[in-house]
Coordinates of C-alpha atoms in Angstrom, one line a residue:
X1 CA 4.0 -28.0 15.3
X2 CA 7.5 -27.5 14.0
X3 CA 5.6 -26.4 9.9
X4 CA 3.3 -24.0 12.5
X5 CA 6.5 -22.4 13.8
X6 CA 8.0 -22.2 10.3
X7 CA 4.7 -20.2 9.5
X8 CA 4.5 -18.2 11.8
X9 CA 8.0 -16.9 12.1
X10 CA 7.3 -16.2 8.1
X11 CA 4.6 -14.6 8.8
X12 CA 6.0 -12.2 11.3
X13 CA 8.8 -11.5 8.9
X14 CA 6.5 -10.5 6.3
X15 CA 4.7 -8.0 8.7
X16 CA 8.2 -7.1 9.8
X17 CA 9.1 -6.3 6.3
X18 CA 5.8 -4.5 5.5
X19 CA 6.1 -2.2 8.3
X20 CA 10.0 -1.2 7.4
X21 CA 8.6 -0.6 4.2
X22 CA 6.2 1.5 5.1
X23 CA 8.6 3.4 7.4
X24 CA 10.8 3.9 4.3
X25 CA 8.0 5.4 2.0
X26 CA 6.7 7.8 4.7
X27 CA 9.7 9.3 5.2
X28 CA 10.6 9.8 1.1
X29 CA 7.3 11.1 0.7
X30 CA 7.4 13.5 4.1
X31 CA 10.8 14.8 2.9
X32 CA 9.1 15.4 -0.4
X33 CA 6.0 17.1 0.9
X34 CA 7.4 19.2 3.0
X35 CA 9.9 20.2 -0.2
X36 CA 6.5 21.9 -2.1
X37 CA 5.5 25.4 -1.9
X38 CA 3.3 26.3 1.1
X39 CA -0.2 26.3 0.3
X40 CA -1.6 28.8 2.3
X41 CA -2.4 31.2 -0.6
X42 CA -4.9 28.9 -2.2
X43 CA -7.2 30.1 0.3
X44 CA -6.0 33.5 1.1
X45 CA -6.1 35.2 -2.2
X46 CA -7.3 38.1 -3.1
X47 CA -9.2 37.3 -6.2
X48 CA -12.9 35.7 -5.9
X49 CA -15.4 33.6 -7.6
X50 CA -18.8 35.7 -8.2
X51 CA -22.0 34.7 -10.0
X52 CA -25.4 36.7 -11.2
X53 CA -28.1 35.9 -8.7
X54 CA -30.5 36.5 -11.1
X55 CA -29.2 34.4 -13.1
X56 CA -26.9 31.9 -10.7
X57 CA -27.0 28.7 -13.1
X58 CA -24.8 30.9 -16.0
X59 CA -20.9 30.4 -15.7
X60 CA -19.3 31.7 -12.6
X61 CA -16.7 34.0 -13.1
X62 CA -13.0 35.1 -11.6
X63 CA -13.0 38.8 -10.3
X64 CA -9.5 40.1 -9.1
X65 CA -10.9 41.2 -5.7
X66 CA -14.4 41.4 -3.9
X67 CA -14.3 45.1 -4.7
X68 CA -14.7 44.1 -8.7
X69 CA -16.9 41.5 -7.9
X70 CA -19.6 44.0 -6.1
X71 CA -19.0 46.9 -8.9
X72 CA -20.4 44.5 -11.2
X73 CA -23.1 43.7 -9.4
X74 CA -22.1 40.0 -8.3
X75 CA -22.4 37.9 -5.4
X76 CA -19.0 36.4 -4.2
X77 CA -19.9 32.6 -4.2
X78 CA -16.5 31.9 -2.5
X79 CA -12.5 33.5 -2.3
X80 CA -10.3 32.3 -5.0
X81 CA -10.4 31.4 -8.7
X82 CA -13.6 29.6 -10.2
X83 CA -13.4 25.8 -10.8
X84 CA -15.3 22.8 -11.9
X85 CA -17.2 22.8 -8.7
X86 CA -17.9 26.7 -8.7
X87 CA -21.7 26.4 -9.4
X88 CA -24.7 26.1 -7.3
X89 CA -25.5 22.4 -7.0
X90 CA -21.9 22.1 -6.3
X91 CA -21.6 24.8 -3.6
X92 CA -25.1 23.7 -1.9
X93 CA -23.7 19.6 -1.5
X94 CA -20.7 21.5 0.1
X95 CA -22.5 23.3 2.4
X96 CA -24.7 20.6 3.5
X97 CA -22.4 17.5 3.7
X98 CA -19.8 19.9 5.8
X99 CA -20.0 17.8 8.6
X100 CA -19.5 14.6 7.2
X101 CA -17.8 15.3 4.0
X102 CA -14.5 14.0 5.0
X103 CA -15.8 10.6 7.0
X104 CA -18.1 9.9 3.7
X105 CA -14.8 10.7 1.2
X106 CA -12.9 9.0 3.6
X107 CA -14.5 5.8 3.5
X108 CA -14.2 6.3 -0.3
X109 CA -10.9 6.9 -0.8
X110 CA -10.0 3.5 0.7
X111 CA -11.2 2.3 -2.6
X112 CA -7.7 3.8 -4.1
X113 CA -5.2 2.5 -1.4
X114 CA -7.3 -1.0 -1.3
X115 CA -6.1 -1.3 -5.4
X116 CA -9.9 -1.4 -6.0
X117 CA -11.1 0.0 -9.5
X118 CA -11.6 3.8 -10.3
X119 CA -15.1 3.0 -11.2
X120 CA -15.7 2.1 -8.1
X121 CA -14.5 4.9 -6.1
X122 CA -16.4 7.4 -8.4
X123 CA -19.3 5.7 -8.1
X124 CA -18.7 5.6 -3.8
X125 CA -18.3 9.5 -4.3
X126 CA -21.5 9.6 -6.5
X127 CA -23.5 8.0 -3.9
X128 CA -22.2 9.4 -0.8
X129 CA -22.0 13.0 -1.8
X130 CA -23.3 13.7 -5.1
X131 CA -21.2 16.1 -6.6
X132 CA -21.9 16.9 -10.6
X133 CA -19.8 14.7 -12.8
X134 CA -16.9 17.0 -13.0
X135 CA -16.4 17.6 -9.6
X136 CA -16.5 14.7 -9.1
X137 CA -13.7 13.9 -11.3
X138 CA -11.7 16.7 -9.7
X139 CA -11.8 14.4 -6.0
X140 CA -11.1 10.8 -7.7
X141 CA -8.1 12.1 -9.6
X142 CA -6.9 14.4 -6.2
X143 CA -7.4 10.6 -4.4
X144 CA -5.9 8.5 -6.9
X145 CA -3.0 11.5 -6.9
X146 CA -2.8 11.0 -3.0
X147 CA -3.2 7.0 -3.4
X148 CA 0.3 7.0 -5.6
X149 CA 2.2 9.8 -3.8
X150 CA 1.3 9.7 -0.1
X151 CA 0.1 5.7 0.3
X152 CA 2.6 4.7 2.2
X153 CA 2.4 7.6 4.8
X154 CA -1.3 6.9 4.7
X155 CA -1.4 3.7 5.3
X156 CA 1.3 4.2 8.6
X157 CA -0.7 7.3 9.9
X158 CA -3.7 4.4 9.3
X159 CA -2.5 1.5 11.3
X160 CA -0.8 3.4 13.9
X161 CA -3.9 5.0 15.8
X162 CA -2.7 8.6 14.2
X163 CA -4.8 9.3 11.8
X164 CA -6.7 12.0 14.0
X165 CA -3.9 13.1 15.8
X166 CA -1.2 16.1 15.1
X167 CA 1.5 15.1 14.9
X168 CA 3.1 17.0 12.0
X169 CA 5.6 19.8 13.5
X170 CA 4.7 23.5 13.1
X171 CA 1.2 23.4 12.0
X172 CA 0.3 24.6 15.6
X173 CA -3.4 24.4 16.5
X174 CA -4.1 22.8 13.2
X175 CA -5.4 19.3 14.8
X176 CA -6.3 17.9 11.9
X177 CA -2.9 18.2 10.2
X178 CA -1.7 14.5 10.5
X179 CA 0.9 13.5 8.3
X180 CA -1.7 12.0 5.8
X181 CA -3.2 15.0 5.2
X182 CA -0.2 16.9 5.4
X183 CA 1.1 15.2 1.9
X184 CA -2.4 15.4 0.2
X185 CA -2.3 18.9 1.1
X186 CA 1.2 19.2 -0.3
X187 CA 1.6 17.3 -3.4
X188 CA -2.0 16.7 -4.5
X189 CA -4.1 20.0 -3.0
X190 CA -3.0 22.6 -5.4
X191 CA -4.3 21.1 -8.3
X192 CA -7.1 19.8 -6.7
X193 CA -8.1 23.1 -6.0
X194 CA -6.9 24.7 -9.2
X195 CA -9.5 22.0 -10.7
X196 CA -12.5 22.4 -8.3
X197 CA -12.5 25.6 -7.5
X198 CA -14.3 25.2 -5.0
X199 CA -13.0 23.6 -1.2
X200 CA -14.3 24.0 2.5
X201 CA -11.7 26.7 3.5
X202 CA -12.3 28.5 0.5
X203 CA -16.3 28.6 1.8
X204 CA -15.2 30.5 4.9

């Protein structure tokens, strides 16, 4: 009985110590999230990614505006600069895993913050969603970025229930703003979208 007790009191004291680390890492990373440039003109930029439609499988190109874009005679695919994903099977796997995109990726990602391979995790993505092999790429290294710089907030907003809740301040209606995604959005979005090109809000 007494070894039991030993254990058990060791084992709380690990948990203990695991949870004030965690506490610890969240806040650092917080403090340094909420230190990067607002994001918001990723997605509300002028400039536009067009293509030919009768010719939509050639390279997708950057146009300053929509106005550009229409006076030489493309079709705006979606606002912001081109990427790897800017390109119709791409766009399409977008359009039609929108609903379930982020449960599927999700479920993927805890690949990263499990310390499971790479491999793996691309291969998950693969699977799930079926992105082209460069897209692809774009979303393991925006997860492995996310895995390294925001794990310990991930994992608290994770066990603590919040991971659907809002509770970062000054985001307003923005429900799905926990503090999870609030540091990938922060620290690993902007060059995540600078390599993709291509993200939901940029779809409209």
């Amino acid at each position: 009985i007494f070894w039991c007790f030993r254990c058990g009191l060791v084992f709380m004291f690990i948990i203990y110590g695991v949870f004030i680390a965690l506490m610890i890492g969240s806040r650092v990373e917080n403090t340094e999230a909420a230190k990067r440039p607002d994001t918001t003109g990723a997605f509300t930029t002028q400039k536009v990614c067009a293509f030919d439609t009768s010719s939509p499988w050639d390279d997708f190109q950057t146009y300053e505006n929509k106005m550009e874009a229409h006076l030489a005679n493309k079709q705006v695919a979606h606002c912001g600069e081109c990427g790897t994903c800017s390109n119709p099977h791409d766009i399409v796997r977008y359009v039609e895993t929108r609903k379930t995109i982020a449960v599927e990726s999700k479920s993927c990602g805890s690949n990263v913050f499990l310390g499971w391979m790479l491999g793996s995790l691309r291969g998950c993505l693969e699977d799930k969603i079926a992105f082209t092999p460069g897209c692809t790429q774009c979303w393991v290294d925006n997860m492995q970025s996310t895995a390294t710089y925001c794990i310990s907030t991930c994992m608290r907003t994770m066990f603590s229930g919040l991971m659907t809740n809002n509770n970062v301040p000054g985001v307003g209606e923005a429900s799905w703003m926990n503090q999870c995604f609030f540091c990938d959005e922060k620290i690993s979005g902007p060059e995540f979208v600078r390599c993709s090109g291509v993200a939901r809000r940029r779809l409209g």
